[in-house]
CSV table of C-alpha atoms and ligand atoms in Angstrom, one decimal:
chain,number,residue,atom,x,y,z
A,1,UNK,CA,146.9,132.5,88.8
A,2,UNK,CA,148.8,135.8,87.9
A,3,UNK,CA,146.9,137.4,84.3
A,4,UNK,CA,148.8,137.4,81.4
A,5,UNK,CA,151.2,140.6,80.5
A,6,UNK,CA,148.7,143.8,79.3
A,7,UNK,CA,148.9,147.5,78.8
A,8,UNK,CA,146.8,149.9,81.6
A,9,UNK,CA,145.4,153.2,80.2
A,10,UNK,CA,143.5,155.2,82.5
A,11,UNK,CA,141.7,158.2,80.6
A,12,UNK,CA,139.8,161.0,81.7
A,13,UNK,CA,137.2,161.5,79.5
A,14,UNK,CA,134.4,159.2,77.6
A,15,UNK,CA,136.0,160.2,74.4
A,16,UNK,CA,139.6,159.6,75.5
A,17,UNK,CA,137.8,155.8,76.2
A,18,UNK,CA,136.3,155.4,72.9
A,19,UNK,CA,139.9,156.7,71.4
A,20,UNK,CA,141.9,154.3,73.2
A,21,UNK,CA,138.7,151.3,72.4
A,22,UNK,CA,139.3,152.5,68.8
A,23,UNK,CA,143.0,152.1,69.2
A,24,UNK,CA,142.9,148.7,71.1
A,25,UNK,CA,140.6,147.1,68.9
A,26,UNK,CA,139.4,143.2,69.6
A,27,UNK,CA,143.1,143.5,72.4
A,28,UNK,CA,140.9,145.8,74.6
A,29,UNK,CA,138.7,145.7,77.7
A,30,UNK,CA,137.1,148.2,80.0
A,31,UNK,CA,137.6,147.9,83.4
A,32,UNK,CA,135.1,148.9,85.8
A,33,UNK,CA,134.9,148.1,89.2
A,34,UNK,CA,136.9,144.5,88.4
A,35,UNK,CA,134.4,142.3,90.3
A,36,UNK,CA,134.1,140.1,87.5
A,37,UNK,CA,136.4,140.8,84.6
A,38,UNK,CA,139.8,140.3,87.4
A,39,UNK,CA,138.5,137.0,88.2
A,40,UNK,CA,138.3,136.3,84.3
A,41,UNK,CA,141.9,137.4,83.8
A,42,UNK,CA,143.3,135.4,86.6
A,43,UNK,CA,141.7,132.2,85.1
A,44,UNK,CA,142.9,133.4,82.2
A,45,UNK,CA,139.9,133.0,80.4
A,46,UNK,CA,140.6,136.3,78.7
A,47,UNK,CA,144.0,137.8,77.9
A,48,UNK,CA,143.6,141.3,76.8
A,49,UNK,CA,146.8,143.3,75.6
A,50,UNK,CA,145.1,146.3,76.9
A,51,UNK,CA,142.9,147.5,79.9
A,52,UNK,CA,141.4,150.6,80.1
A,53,UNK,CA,140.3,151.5,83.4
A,54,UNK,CA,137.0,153.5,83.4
A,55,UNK,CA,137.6,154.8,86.8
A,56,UNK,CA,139.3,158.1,86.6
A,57,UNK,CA,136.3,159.8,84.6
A,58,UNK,CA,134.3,161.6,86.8
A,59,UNK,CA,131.3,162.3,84.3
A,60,UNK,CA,130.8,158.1,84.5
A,61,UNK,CA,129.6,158.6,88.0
A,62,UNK,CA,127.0,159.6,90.0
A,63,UNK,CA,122.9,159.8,90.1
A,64,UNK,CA,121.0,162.5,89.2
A,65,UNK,CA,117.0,163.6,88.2
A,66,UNK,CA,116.3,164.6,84.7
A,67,UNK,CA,112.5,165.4,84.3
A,68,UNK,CA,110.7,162.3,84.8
A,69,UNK,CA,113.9,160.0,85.0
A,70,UNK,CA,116.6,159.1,87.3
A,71,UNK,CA,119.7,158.9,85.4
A,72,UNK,CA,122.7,156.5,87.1
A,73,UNK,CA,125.9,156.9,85.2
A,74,UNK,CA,127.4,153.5,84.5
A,75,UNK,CA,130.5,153.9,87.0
A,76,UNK,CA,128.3,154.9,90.4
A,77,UNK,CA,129.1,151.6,92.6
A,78,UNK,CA,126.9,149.2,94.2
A,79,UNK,CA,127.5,151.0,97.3
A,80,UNK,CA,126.8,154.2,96.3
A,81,UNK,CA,123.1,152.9,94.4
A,82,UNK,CA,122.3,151.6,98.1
A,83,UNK,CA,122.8,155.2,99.9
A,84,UNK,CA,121.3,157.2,97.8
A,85,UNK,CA,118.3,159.1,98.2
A,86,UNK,CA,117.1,160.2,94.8
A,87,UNK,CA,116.9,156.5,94.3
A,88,UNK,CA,115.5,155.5,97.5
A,89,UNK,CA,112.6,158.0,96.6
A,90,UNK,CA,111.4,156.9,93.0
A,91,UNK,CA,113.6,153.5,92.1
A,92,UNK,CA,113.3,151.4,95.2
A,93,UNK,CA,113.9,148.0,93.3
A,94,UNK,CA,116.9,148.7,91.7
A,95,UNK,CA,118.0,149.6,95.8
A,96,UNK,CA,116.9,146.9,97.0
A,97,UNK,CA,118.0,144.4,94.5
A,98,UNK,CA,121.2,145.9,94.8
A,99,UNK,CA,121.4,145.7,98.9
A,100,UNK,CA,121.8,141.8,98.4
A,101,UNK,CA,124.6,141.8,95.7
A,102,UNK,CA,127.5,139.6,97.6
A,103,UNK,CA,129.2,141.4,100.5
A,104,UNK,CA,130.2,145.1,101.1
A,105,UNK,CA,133.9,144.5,99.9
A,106,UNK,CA,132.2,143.6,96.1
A,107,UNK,CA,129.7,146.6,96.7
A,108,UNK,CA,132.7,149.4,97.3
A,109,UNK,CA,134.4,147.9,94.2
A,110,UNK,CA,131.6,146.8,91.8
A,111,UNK,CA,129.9,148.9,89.5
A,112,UNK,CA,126.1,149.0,88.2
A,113,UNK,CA,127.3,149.3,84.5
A,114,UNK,CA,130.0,146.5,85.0
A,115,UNK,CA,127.3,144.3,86.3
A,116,UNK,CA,124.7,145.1,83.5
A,117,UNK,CA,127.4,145.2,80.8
A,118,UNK,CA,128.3,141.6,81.9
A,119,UNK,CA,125.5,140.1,81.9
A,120,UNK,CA,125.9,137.2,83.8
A,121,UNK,CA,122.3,135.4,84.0
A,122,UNK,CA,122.5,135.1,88.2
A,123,UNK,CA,122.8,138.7,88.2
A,124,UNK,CA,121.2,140.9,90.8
A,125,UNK,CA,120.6,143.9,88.8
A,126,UNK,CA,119.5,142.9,85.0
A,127,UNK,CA,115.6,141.4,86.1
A,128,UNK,CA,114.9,145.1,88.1
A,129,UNK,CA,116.3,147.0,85.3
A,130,UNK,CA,114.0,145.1,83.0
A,131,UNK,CA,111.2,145.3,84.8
A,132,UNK,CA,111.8,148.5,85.6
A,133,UNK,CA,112.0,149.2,81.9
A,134,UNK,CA,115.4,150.9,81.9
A,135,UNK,CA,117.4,152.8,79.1
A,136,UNK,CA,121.2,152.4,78.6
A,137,UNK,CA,122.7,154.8,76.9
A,138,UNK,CA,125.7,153.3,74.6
A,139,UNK,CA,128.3,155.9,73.6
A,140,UNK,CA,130.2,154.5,70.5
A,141,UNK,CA,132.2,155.5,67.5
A,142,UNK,CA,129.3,156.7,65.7
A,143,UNK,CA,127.6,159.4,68.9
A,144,UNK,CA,125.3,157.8,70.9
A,145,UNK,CA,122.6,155.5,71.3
A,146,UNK,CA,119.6,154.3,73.3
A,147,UNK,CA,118.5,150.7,74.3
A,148,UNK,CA,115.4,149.9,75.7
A,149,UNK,CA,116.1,147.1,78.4
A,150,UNK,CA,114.4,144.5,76.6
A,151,UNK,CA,116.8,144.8,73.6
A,152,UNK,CA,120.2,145.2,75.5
A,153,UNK,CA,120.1,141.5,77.3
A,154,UNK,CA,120.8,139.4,74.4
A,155,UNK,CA,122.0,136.1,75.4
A,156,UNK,CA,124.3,134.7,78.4
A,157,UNK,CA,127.0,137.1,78.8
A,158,UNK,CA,126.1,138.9,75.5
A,159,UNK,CA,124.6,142.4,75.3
A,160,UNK,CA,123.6,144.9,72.8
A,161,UNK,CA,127.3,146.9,73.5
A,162,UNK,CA,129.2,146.3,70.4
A,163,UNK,CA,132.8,146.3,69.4
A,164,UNK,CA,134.3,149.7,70.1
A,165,UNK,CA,131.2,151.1,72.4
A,166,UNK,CA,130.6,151.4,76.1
A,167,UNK,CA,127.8,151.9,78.5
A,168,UNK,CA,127.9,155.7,79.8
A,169,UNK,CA,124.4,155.6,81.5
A,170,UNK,CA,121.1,153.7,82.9
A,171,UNK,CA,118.2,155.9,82.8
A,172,UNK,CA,115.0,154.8,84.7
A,173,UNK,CA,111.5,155.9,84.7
A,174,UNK,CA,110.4,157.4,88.2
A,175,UNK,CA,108.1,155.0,90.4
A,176,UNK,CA,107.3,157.5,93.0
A,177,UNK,CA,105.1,156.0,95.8
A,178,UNK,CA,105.8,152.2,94.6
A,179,UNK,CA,106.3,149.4,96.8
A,180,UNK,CA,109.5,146.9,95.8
A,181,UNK,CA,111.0,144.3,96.8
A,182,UNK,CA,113.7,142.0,95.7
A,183,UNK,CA,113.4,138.3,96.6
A,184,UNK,CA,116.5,136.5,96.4
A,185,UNK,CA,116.9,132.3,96.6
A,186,UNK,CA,120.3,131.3,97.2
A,187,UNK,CA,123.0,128.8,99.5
A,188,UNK,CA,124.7,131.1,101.6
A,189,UNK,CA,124.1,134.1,102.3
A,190,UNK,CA,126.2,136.7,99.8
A,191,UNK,CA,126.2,134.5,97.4
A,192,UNK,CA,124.9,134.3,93.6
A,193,UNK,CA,120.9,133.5,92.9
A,194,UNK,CA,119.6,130.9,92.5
A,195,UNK,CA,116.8,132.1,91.0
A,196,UNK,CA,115.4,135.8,92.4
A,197,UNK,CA,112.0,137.9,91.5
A,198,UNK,CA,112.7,141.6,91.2
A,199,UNK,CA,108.8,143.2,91.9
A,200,UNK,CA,107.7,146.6,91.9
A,201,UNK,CA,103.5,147.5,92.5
A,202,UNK,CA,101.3,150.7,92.9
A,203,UNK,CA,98.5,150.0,95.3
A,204,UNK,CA,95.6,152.3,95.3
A,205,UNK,CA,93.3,151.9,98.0
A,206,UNK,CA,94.2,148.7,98.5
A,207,UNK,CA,94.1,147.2,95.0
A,208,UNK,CA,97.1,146.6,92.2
A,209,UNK,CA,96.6,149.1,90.0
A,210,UNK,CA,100.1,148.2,88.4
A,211,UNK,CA,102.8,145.6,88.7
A,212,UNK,CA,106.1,144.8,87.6
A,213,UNK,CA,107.8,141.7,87.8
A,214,UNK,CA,111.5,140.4,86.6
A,215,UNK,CA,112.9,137.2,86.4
A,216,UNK,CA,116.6,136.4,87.8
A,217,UNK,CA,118.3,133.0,86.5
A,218,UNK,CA,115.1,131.6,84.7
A,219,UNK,CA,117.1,131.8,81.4
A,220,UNK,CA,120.2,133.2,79.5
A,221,UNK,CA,118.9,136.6,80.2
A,222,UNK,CA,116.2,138.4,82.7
A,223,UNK,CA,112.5,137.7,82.0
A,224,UNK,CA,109.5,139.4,82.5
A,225,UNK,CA,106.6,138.2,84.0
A,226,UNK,CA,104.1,139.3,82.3
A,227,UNK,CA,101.3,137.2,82.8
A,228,UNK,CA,101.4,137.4,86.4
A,229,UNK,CA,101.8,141.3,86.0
A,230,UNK,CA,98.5,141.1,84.0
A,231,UNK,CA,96.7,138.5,86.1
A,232,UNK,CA,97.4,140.8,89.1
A,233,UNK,CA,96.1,144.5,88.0
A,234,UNK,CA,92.7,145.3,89.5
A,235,UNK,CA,92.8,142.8,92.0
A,236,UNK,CA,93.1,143.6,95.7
A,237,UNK,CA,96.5,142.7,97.3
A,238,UNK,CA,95.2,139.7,99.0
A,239,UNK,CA,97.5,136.5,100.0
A,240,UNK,CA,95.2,134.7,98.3
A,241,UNK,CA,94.6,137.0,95.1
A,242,UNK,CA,99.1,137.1,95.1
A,243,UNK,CA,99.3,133.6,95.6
A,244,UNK,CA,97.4,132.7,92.8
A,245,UNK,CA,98.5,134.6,90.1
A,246,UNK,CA,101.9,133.7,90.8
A,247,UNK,CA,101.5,130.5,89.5
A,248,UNK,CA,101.7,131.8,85.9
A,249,UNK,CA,105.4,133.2,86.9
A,250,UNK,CA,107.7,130.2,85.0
A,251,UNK,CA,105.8,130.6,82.3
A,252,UNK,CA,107.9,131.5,79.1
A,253,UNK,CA,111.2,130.5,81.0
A,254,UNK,CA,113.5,128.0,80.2
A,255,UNK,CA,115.4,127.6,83.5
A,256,UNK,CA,118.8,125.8,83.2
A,257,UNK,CA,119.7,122.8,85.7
A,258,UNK,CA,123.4,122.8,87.6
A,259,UNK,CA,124.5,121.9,90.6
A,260,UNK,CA,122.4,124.3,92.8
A,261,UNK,CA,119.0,123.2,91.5
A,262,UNK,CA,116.9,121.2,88.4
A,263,UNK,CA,114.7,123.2,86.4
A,264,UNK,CA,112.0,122.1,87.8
A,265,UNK,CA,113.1,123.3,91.3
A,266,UNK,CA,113.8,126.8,89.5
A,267,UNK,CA,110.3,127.1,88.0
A,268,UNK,CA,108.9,125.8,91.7
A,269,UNK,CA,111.3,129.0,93.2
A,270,UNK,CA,110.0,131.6,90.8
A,271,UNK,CA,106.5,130.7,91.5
A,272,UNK,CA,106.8,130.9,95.3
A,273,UNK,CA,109.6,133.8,95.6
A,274,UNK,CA,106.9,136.0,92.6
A,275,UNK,CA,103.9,136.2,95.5
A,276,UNK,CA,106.5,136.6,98.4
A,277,UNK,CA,107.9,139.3,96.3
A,278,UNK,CA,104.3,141.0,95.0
A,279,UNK,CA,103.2,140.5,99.2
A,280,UNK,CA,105.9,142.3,100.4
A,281,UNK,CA,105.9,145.2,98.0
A,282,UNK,CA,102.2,145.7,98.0
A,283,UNK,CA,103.0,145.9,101.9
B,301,FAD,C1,132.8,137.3,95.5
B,301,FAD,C2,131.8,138.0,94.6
B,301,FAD,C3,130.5,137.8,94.8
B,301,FAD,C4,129.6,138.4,93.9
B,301,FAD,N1,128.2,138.2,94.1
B,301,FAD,C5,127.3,138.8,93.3
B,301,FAD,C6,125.9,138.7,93.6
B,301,FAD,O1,125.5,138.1,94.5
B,301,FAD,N2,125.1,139.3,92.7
B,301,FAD,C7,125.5,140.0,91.7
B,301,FAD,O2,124.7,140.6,90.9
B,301,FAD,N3,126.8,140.2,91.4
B,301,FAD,C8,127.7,139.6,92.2
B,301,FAD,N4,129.1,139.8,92.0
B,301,FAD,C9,129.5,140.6,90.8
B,301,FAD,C10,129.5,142.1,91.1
B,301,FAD,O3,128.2,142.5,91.0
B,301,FAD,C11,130.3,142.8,90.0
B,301,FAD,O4,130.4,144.1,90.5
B,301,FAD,C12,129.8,142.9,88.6
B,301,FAD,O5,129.4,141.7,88.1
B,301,FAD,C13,130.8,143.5,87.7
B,301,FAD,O6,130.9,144.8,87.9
B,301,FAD,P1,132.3,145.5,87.9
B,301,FAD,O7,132.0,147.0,88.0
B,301,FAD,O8,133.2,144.9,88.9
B,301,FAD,O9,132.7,145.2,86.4
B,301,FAD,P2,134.1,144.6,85.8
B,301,FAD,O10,134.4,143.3,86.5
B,301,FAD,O11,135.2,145.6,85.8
B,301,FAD,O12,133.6,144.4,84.3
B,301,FAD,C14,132.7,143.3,84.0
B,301,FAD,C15,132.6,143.3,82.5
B,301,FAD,O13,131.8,144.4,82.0
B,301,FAD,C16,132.6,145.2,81.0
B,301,FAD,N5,132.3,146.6,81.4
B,301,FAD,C17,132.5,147.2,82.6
B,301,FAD,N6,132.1,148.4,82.5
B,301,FAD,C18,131.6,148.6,81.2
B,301,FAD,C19,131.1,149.8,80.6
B,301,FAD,N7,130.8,150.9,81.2
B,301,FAD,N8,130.7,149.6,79.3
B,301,FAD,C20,130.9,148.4,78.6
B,301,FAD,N9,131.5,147.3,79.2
B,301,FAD,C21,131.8,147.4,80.5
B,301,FAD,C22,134.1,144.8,81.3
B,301,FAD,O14,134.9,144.9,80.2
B,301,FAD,C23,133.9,143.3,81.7
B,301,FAD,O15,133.8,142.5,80.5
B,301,FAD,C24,130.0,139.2,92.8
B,301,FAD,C25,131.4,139.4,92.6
B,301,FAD,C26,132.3,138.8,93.5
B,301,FAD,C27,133.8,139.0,93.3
């Protein structure tokens, strides 16, 4: 289907955005990399009166170091996450979660901030940024503002970003020397998750000395598993030790049951993909 008539800004600048946000009122969207909000339009499931293309401004983009953090700004593409190095050096999950998102035609077009900002529960990228304990920096009418990732998923499709706001950057702590690894469940290959376990550990001498673990598709929005993360610190990164402390991962999900899978079979997944995902990142 062919979207409904709307207006096209393309600014230069974040507060140009904001200004024509302020302008557009409840009428506008941003458009990012169009992945997901093009697909919306031609269903017509949303008729804006006005886009405004986030594209042409160039401080949106790109990664960079900043002390102790790696900051990605909301505009840098899938494709770009996967090649680049500062990233590859001290946040390997959010690469390697990012490797598996559909197929490279979505990954030259689709953004990190578009995907977080939509929020869609089978998401690639929202359980590593979680458990990874992201910040997204939300510029708005009123300056700018800081969200822990545990605030900014709020339900399905629904994040902290209110009316008139948008997300500039996602800042992530360094995890320099960690092993990660993104397990992903689904039908075909590029396609959604089914369910997927975003992990991230620091080994010492061959014991778990910390661990991270995310949830993709075990509820409206990512979840963290924290009991397995708990259950798993101190203990030596055995099949066995993995194995068994996996079995807490479903806990404090609420899965949802479709066409792809009960929730039964989801909790089953996230137990089984959690110590394929711990094993493979402990190495
Ligand atoms: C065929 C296909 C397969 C896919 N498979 C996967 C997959 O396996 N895994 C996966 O994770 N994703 C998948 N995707 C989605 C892909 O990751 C998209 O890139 C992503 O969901 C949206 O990013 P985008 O940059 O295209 O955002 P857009 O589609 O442009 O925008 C998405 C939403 O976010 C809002 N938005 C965008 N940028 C901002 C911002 N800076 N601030 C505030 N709001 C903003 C928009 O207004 C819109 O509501 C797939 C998409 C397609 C078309």
């Amino acid at each position: 289907m062919i979207p409904a008539q709307f207006d096209y800004v393309r600014p230069t600048t974040v507060d140009e955005a904001l200004a024509a946000l302020r302008d557009g009122g409840d009428d506008a969207k941003l458009l990012a990399g169009g992945q997901s909000l093009l697909p919306v339009l031609r269903l017509r499931m949303a008729d804006p009166s006005l886009i405004i293309d986030l594209n042409g401004i160039p401080e949106l983009k790109g990664v960079r170091e900043e002390g102790d953090k790696v900051v990605v700004g909301s505009m840098t593409t899938h494709y770009d996450v996967t090649r680049d190095d500062t990233l590859r050096q001290h946040v390997a999950l959010i690469q390697e979660a990012t490797r598996t998102v559909a197929d490279p035609q979505v990954r030259h077009k689709g953004t990190l901030g578009g995907a977080l900002a939509h929020a869609d529960p089978a998401g690639d990228l929202a359980a590593p940024a979680l458990a990874l304990d992201a910040e997204f920096v939300i510029a708005g009418p009123n300056g700018t503002r800081t969200v822990a990732a545990a605030d900014f998923f709020e339900d399905y499709f629904t994040t902290a970003i209110g009316e008139g706001e948008l997300l500039t950057e996602i800042r992530f702590p360094k995890y320099t020397g960690w092993g990660a690894r993104y397990e992903k469940f689904n039908r075909v290959a590029q396609a959604w998750s089914i369910v997927a376990v975003a992990a991230t550990v620091k080994v010492d001498g061959g014991t778990i000395s910390e661990a991270r673990i995310g949830l993709t598709n075990m509820a409206g929005t990512p979840v963290r598993a924290r009991s397995v993360e708990s259950a798993l610190v101190g203990q030596s990164a055995t099949e066995e030790n993995v194995r068994k402390a996996a079995q807490a991962a479903a806990e404090g999900t609420s899965p949802t049951a479709d066409a792809d899978a009960g929730s039964d079979y989801r909790e089953h997944l996230a137990r089984v993909l959690t110590g394929r995902a711990v094993l493979a990142a402990a190495g």
